[in-house]
XYZ file of C-alpha atoms in Angstrom:
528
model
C 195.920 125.841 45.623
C 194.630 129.846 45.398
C 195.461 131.502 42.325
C 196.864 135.115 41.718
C 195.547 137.490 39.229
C 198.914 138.517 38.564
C 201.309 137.724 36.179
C 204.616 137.108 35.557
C 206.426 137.484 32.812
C 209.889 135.433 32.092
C 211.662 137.966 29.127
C 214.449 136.987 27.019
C 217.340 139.139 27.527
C 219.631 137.660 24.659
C 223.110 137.816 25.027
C 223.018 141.291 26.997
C 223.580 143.430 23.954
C 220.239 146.082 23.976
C 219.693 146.163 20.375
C 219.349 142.467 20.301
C 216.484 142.614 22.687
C 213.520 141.604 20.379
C 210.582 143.754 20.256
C 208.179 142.164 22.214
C 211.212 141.932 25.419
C 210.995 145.837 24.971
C 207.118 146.372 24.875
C 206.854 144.015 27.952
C 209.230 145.690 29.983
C 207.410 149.033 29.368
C 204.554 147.548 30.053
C 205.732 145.985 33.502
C 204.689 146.952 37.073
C 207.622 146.239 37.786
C 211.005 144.753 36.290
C 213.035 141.978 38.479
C 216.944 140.989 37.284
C 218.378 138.002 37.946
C 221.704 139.502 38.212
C 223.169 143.224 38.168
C 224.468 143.615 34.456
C 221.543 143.252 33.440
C 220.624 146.612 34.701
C 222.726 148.511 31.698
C 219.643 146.853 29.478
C 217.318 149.374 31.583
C 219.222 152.120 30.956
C 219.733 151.816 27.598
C 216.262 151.355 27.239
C 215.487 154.642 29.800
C 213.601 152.914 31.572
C 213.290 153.785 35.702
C 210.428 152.331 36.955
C 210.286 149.816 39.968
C 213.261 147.575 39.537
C 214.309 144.899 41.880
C 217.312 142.192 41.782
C 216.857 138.867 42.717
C 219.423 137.853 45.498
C 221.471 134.332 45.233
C 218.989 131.826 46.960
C 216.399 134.277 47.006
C 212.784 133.080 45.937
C 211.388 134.749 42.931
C 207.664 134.446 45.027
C 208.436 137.406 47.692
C 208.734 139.841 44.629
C 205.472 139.198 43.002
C 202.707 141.294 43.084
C 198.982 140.502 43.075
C 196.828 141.932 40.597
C 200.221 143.155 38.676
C 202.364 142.508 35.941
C 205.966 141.713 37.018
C 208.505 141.258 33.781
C 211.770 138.986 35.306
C 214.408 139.249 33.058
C 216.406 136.266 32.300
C 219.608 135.833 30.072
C 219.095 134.266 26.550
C 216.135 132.696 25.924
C 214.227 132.147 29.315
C 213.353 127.961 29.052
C 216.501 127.187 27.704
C 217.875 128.089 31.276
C 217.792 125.643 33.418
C 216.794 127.637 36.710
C 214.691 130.188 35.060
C 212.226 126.917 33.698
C 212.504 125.548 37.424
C 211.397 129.457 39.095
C 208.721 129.407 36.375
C 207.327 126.201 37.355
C 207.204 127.184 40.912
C 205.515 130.863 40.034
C 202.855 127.890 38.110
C 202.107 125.693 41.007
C 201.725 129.053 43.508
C 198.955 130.259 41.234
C 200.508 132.934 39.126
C 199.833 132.847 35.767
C 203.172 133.201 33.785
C 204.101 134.732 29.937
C 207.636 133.777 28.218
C 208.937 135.976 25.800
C 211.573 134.199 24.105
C 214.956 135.991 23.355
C 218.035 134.968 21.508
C 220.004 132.242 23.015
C 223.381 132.682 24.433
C 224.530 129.441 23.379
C 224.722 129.934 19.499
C 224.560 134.487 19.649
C 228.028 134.652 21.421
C 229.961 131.857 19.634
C 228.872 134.444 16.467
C 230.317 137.576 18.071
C 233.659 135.578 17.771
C 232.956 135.134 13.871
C 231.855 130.934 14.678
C 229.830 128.996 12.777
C 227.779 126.697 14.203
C 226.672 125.290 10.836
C 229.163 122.200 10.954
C 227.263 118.619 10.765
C 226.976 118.023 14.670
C 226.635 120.622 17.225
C 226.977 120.505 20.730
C 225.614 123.295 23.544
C 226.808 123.204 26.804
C 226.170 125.876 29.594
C 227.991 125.437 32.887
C 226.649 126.104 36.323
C 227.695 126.584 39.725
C 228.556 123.038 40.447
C 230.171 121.091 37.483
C 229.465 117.474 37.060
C 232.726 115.452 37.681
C 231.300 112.475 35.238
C 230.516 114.626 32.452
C 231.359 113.434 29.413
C 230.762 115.475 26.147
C 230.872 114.485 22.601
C 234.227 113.421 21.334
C 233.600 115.167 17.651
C 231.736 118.116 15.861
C 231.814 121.640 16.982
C 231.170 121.778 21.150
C 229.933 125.271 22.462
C 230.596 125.857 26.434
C 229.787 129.165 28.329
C 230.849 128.756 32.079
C 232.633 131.655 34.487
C 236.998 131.774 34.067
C 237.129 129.901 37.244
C 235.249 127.049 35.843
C 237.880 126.663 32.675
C 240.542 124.493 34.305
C 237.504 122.045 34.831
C 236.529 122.692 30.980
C 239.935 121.966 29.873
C 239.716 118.535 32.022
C 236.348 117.179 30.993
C 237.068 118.150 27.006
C 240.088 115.670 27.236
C 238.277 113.199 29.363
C 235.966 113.276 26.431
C 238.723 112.035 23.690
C 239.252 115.400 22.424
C 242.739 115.873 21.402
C 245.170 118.410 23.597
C 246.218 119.552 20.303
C 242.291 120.328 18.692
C 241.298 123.593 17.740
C 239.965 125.999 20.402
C 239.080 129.325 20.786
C 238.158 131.361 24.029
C 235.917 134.847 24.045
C 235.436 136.842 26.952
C 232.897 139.494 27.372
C 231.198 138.255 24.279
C 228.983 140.649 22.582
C 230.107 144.088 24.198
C 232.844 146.126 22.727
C 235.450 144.859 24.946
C 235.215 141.135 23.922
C 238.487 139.635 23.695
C 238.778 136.301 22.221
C 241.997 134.631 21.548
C 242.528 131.021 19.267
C 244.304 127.933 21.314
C 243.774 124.607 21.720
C 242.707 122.225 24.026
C 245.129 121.423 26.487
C 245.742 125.538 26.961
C 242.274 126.348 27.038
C 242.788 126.927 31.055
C 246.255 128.826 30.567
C 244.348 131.231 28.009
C 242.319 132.318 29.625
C 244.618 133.186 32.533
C 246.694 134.608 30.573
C 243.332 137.378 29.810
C 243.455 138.158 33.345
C 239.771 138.422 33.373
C 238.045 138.501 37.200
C 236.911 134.432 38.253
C 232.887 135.625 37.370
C 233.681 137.005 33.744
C 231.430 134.436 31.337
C 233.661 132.603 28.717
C 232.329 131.193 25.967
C 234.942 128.346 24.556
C 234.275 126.620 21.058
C 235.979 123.878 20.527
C 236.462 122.022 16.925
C 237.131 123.081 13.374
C 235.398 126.294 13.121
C 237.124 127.521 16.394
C 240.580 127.673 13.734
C 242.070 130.867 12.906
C 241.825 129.728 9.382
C 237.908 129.308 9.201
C 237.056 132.297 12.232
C 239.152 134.844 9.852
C 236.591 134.628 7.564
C 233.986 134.981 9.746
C 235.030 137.740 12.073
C 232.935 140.223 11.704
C 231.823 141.767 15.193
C 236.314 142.472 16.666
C 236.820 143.780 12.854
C 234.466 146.624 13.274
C 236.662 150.107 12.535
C 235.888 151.518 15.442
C 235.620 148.615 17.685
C 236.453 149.052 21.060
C 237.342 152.918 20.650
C 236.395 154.641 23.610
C 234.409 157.986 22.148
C 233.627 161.231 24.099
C 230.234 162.253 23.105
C 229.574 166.132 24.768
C 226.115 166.058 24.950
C 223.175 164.379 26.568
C 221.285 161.069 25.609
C 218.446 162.787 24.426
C 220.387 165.103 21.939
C 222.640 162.256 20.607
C 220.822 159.249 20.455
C 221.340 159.392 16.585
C 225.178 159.814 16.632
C 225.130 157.055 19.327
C 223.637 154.660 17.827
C 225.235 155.279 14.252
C 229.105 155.156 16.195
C 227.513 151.638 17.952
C 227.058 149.495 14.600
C 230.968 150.746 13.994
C 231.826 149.151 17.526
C 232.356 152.367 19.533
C 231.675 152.451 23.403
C 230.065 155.938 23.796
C 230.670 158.320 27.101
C 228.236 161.276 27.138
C 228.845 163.957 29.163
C 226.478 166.807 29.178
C 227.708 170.719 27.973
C 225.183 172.420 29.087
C 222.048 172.659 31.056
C 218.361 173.512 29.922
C 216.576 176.360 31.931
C 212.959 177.547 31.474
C 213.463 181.651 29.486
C 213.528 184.567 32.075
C 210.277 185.372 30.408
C 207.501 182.615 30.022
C 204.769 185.272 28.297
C 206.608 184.435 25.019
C 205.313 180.695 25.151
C 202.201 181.508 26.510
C 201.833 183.878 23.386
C 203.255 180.923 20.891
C 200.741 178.111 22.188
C 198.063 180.697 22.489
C 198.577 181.543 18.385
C 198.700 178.064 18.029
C 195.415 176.984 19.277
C 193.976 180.241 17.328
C 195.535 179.179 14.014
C 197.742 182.080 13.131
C 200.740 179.838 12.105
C 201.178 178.151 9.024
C 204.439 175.968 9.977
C 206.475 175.613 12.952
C 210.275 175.418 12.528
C 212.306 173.623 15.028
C 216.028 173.960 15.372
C 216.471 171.089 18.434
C 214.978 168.787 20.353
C 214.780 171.065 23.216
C 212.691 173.565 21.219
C 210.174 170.364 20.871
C 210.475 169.333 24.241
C 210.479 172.913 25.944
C 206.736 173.978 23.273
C 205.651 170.115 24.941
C 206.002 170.911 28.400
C 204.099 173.905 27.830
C 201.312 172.598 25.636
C 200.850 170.000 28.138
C 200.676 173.094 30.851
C 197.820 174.394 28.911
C 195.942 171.267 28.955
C 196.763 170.295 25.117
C 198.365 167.340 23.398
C 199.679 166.804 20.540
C 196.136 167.336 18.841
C 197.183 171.093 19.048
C 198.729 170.831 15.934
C 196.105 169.407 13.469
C 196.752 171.292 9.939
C 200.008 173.166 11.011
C 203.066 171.997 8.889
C 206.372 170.772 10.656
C 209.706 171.246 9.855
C 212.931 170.174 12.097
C 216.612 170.947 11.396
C 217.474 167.274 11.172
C 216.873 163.340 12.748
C 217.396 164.183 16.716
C 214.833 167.052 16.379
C 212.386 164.943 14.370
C 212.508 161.632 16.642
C 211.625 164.504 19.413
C 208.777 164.984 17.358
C 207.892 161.851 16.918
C 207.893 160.520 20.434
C 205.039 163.178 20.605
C 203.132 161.321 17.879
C 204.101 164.335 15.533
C 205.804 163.630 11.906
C 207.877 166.152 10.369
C 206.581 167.733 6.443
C 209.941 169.132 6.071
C 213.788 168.431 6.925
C 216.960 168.904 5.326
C 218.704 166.637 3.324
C 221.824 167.905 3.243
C 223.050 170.884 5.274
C 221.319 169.600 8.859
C 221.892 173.257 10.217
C 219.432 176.420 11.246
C 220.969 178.075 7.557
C 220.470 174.590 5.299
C 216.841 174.406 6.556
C 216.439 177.590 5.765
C 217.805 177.162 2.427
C 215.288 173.722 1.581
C 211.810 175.668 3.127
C 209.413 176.706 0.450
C 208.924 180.118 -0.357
C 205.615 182.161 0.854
C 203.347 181.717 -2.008
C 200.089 183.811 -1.736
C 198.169 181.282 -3.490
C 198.497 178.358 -1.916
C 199.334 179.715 1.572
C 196.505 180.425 3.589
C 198.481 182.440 6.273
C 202.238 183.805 5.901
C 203.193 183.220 9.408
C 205.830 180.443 11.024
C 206.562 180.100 14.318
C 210.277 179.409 15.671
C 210.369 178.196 19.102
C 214.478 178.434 20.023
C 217.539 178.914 22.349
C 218.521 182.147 23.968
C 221.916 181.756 22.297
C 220.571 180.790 18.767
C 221.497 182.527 15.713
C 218.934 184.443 13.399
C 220.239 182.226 10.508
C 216.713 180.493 10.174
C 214.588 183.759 10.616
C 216.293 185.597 8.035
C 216.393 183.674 6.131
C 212.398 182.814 6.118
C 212.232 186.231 6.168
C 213.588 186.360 2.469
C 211.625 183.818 1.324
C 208.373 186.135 2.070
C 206.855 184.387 5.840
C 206.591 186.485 8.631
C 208.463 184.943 11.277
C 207.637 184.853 15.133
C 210.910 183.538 16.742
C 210.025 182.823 20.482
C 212.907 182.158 23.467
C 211.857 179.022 24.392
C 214.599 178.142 26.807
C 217.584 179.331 27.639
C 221.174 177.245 28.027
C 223.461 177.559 30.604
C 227.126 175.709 31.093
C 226.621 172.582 32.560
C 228.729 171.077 36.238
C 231.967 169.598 35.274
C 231.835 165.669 34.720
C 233.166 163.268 37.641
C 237.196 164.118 38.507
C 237.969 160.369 36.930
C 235.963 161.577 33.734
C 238.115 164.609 33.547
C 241.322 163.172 33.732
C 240.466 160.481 31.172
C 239.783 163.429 28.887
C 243.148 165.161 29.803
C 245.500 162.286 29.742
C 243.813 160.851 26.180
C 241.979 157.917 28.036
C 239.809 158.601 24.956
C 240.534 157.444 21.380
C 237.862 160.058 20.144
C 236.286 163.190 20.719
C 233.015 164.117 18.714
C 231.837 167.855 18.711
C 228.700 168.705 17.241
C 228.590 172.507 17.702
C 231.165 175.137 18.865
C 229.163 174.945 22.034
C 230.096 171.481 22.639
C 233.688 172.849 22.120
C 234.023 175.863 24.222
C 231.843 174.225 26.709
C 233.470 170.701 27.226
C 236.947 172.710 27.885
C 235.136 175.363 29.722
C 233.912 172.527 32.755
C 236.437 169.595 31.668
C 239.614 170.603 30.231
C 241.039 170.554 26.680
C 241.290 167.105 25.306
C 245.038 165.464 25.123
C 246.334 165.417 21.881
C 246.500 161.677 21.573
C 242.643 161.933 21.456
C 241.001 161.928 17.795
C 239.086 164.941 17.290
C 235.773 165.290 15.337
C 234.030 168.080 14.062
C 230.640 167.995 12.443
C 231.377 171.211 9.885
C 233.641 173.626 9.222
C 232.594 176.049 12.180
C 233.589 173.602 14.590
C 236.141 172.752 13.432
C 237.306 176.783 13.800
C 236.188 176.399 16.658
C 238.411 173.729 17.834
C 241.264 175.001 16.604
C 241.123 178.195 18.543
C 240.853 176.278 21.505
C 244.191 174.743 20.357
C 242.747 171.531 19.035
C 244.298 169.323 15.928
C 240.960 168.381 13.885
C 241.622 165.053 12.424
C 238.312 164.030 11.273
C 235.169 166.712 9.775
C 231.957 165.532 8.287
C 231.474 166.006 4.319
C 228.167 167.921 5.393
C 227.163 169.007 8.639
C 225.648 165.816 10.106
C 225.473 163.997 13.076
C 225.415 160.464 10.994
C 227.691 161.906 8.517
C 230.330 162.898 11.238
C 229.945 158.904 12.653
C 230.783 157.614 9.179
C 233.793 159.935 8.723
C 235.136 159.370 12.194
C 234.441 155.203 10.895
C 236.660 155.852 7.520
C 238.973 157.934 9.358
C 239.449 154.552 11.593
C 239.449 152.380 8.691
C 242.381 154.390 6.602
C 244.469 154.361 10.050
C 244.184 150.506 10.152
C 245.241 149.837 6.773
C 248.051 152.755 6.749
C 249.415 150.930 10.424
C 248.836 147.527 8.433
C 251.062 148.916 5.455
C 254.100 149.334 7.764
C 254.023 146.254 9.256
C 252.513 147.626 12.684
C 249.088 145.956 15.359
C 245.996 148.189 15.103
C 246.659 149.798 18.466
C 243.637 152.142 19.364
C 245.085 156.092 19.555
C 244.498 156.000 23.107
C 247.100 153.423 23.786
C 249.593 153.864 21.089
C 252.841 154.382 23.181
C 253.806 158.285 23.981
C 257.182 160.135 24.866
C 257.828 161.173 28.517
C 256.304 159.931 31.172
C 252.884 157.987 31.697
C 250.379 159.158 34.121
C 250.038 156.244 36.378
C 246.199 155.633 35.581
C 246.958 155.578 31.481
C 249.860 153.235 32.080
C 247.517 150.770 34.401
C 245.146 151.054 31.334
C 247.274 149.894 28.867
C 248.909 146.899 31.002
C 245.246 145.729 31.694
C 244.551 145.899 27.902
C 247.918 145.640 26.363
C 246.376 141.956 24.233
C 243.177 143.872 22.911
């Protein structure tokens, strides 16, 4: 048998939820040649990772062998933890005996992660795992006591339902069934037994959609109550219009995740190199000549604009050895740091071009070698930051160093979800994000929640004829998460108060007439 100098590399995926992916999953599938799925979902992990290199899917019956490369690593991504699945340990054997050398990374198991979504524990005496495949064993027989954990497809559930009871457990036994486990749209719903199959039915979930049903005493409502921590989140399952891009709100995104929110970006504007380039040229040419003492960033464009342009010139982030950094607040310093550059300054409080201002050391004569700072910014940006420098005694040098410009209107099904309140939330940032997302989209329905991160935003909104329900204490993007989060959490208790279900603002019922794609929506999740 030849051998291969290339490897493969069977990765863990976990349960499919990206933050779960350990850290070693995420440094081998940078590190990759190229990245092969087992299945399409899996694909979402990519992108939430922002990753696009090669990427290739595995078709059913396929063999793994024909996408291999010699002299190459290849990362194959496999649900939960790669050798506790059956046919990912039988592909890696046969990757073995045709001379590849092979890595496992192991990742969280299915088998015990998505029972927890659904608040289970699987700390009960005797615990049984069970993971269903295409063909199901018609003389399987599983243990007639303790807690019993099977994940199989909703077609496969009548056959669950049989082989439970052909197993002595009783029709009347504590079950519970979870769909979708993990995302923000798991459903999971308490039964028993001998209506496991008619559950699940009754969720009117497509034949493929993985179930995970726990059968036994911790699958009661009783002892799951207590538990149920993932479907309790305040904002779990809100659907939350972000206006800006991935790179601008990865903070806010992440923040309105761990409350259960499914984020929708949609971009409000576009990024375009100045009408006159000499300004940069100018800024990166002081900067390799030393005549700045800090540079003050207002965005993450600014960094990313003063990168592309250092890089032009042949420089890295070397460049700016004994300058000082300061950045208007966490979006604009992770920018920074993906260069390998850590912030010296950044507000604590008022995350804005005016509270930086406010929190940057005077110009001391002293102990400042040189008075001047450089301020790489929009075309539309406000002088807030240079005046007020200016007062504190620094000569400021405030470069355009791009220019913004209204971005294309979002797909037609994006913009009527916005206009018929398909969306329980909207989250502005800016009064750009405002004037922009109704110049190219439309003016949110008023059924949609509406966030503003301070009080000019909020202005803002209201001119454009918007109710502002929800405005962070102080202008920040993590701040305006955890008040849109309280804001969820007072509505649940007020509803619970009057004796009425925690229905999500986007499907709490309306006067007059339903557009027919918002009353489609609501039959199809009328049991979340």
């Amino acid at each position: 048998m030849g051998t291969h100098r290339g490897r493969i590399a069977f990765v863990g995926a976990g349960p499919g939820v990206p933050s779960l992916l350990t850290l070693a999953a995420v440094d081998m599938l940078e590190s990759a040649d190229k990245i092969v799925l087992t299945h399409e979902e899996q694909r979402g992990l990519l992108t939430a990772l922002d990753l696009h290199g090669s990427v290739e899917q595995v078709a059913e019956g396929e063999s793994l062998l024909t996408h291999l490369l010699d002299d190459a690593l290849v990362a194959v991504l496999v649900d939960g933890d790669p050798l506790m699945d059956a046919r990912a340990t039988r592909i890696a054997r046969e990757c073995s005996q045709a001379g590849y050398d092979i890595d496992v990374v192991p990742g969280i198991p299915r088998k015990t992660s998505m029972p927890e979504f659904a608040g289970v524990s699987l700390s009960d005496g005797q615990v049984q795992l069970i993971t269903l495949h295409d063909d199901v064993d018609e003389h399987s027989h599983w243990a007639p006591s303790g807690t019993l954990v099977v994940i199989g497809a909703a077609a496969q559930m009548p056959e669950v339902q049989r082989i439970a009871l052909a197993s002595e457990r009783a029709a009347d036994e504590p079950a519970l069934v979870t769909v979708r486990a993990g995302s923000t749209s798991q459903r999971s719903r308490s039964t028993t037994v001998g209506r496991i199959a008619e559950t699940v039915a009754g969720m009117k979930v497509a034949a493929t959609t993985t179930v995970v049903v726990v059968i036994g005493r911790q699958a009661g409502e009783l002892e799951r109550a207590q538990l149920d921590w993932f479907e309790t989140k305040p904002l779990f399952g809100w659907k939350v219009l972000v206006p800006r891009t991935q790179d601008q709100a990865g903070p806010l995104v992440r923040r309105l995740a761990t409350f259960g929110a499914d984020t929708q970006l949609v971009p409000t504007i576009a990024v375009e190199e100045p009408r006159t380039p000499q300004q940069m040229d100018r800024a990166v040419q002081g900067i390799v000549e030393g005549r700045y003492q800090w540079v003050a960033f207002t965005s993450a464009n600014a960094v990313r604009a003063l990168r592309e342009k250092a890089t032009a010139w042949g420089l890295d982030a070397r460049v700016f050895s004994g300058l000082r950094l300061a950045a208007v607040g966490p979006a604009t310093a992770e920018a920074l740091l993906d260069w390998g550059l850590r912030v010296d300054l950044m507000p604590t409080d008022d995350q804005s071009a005016a509270g930086l201002a406010a929190e940057f050391p005077a110009f001391d004569e002293l102990f400042d070698p040189i008075n001047r700072v450089l301020v790489p910014k929009a075309d539309i940006a406000t002088d807030a930051l240079a005046h007020g420098l200016a007062d504190l005694g620094w000569e400021v040098e405030d470069v355009i160093a791009y220019r913004t410009v209204r971005a294309a209107p979002p797909p037609l099904e994006t913009r009527e979800m916005i206009k018929t309140g398909q969306f329980d939330a909207v989250v502005f940032t800016s009064s750009s994000t405002v004037r922009n997302l109704v110049g190219i989209a439309g003016k949110p329905h008023n059924a949609s929640v509406i966030a503003a991160i301070g009080p000019q935003t909020a202005r803002t909104c209201r001119e454009h004829g918007l109710r502002v329900d929800v405005q962070a204490e102080h202008p920040s993007a993590l701040e305006l998460a955890d008040a849109l989060a309280r804001f969820a959490e007072e509505r649940r208790d007020e509803l619970a108060a009057k004796g009425k279900p925690n229905v999500r603002p986007s499907l709490k019922p309306r006067r007059g007439r339903q557009p027919a794609a918002l009353k489609r929506l609501r039959e199809s999740q009328e049991d979340t």
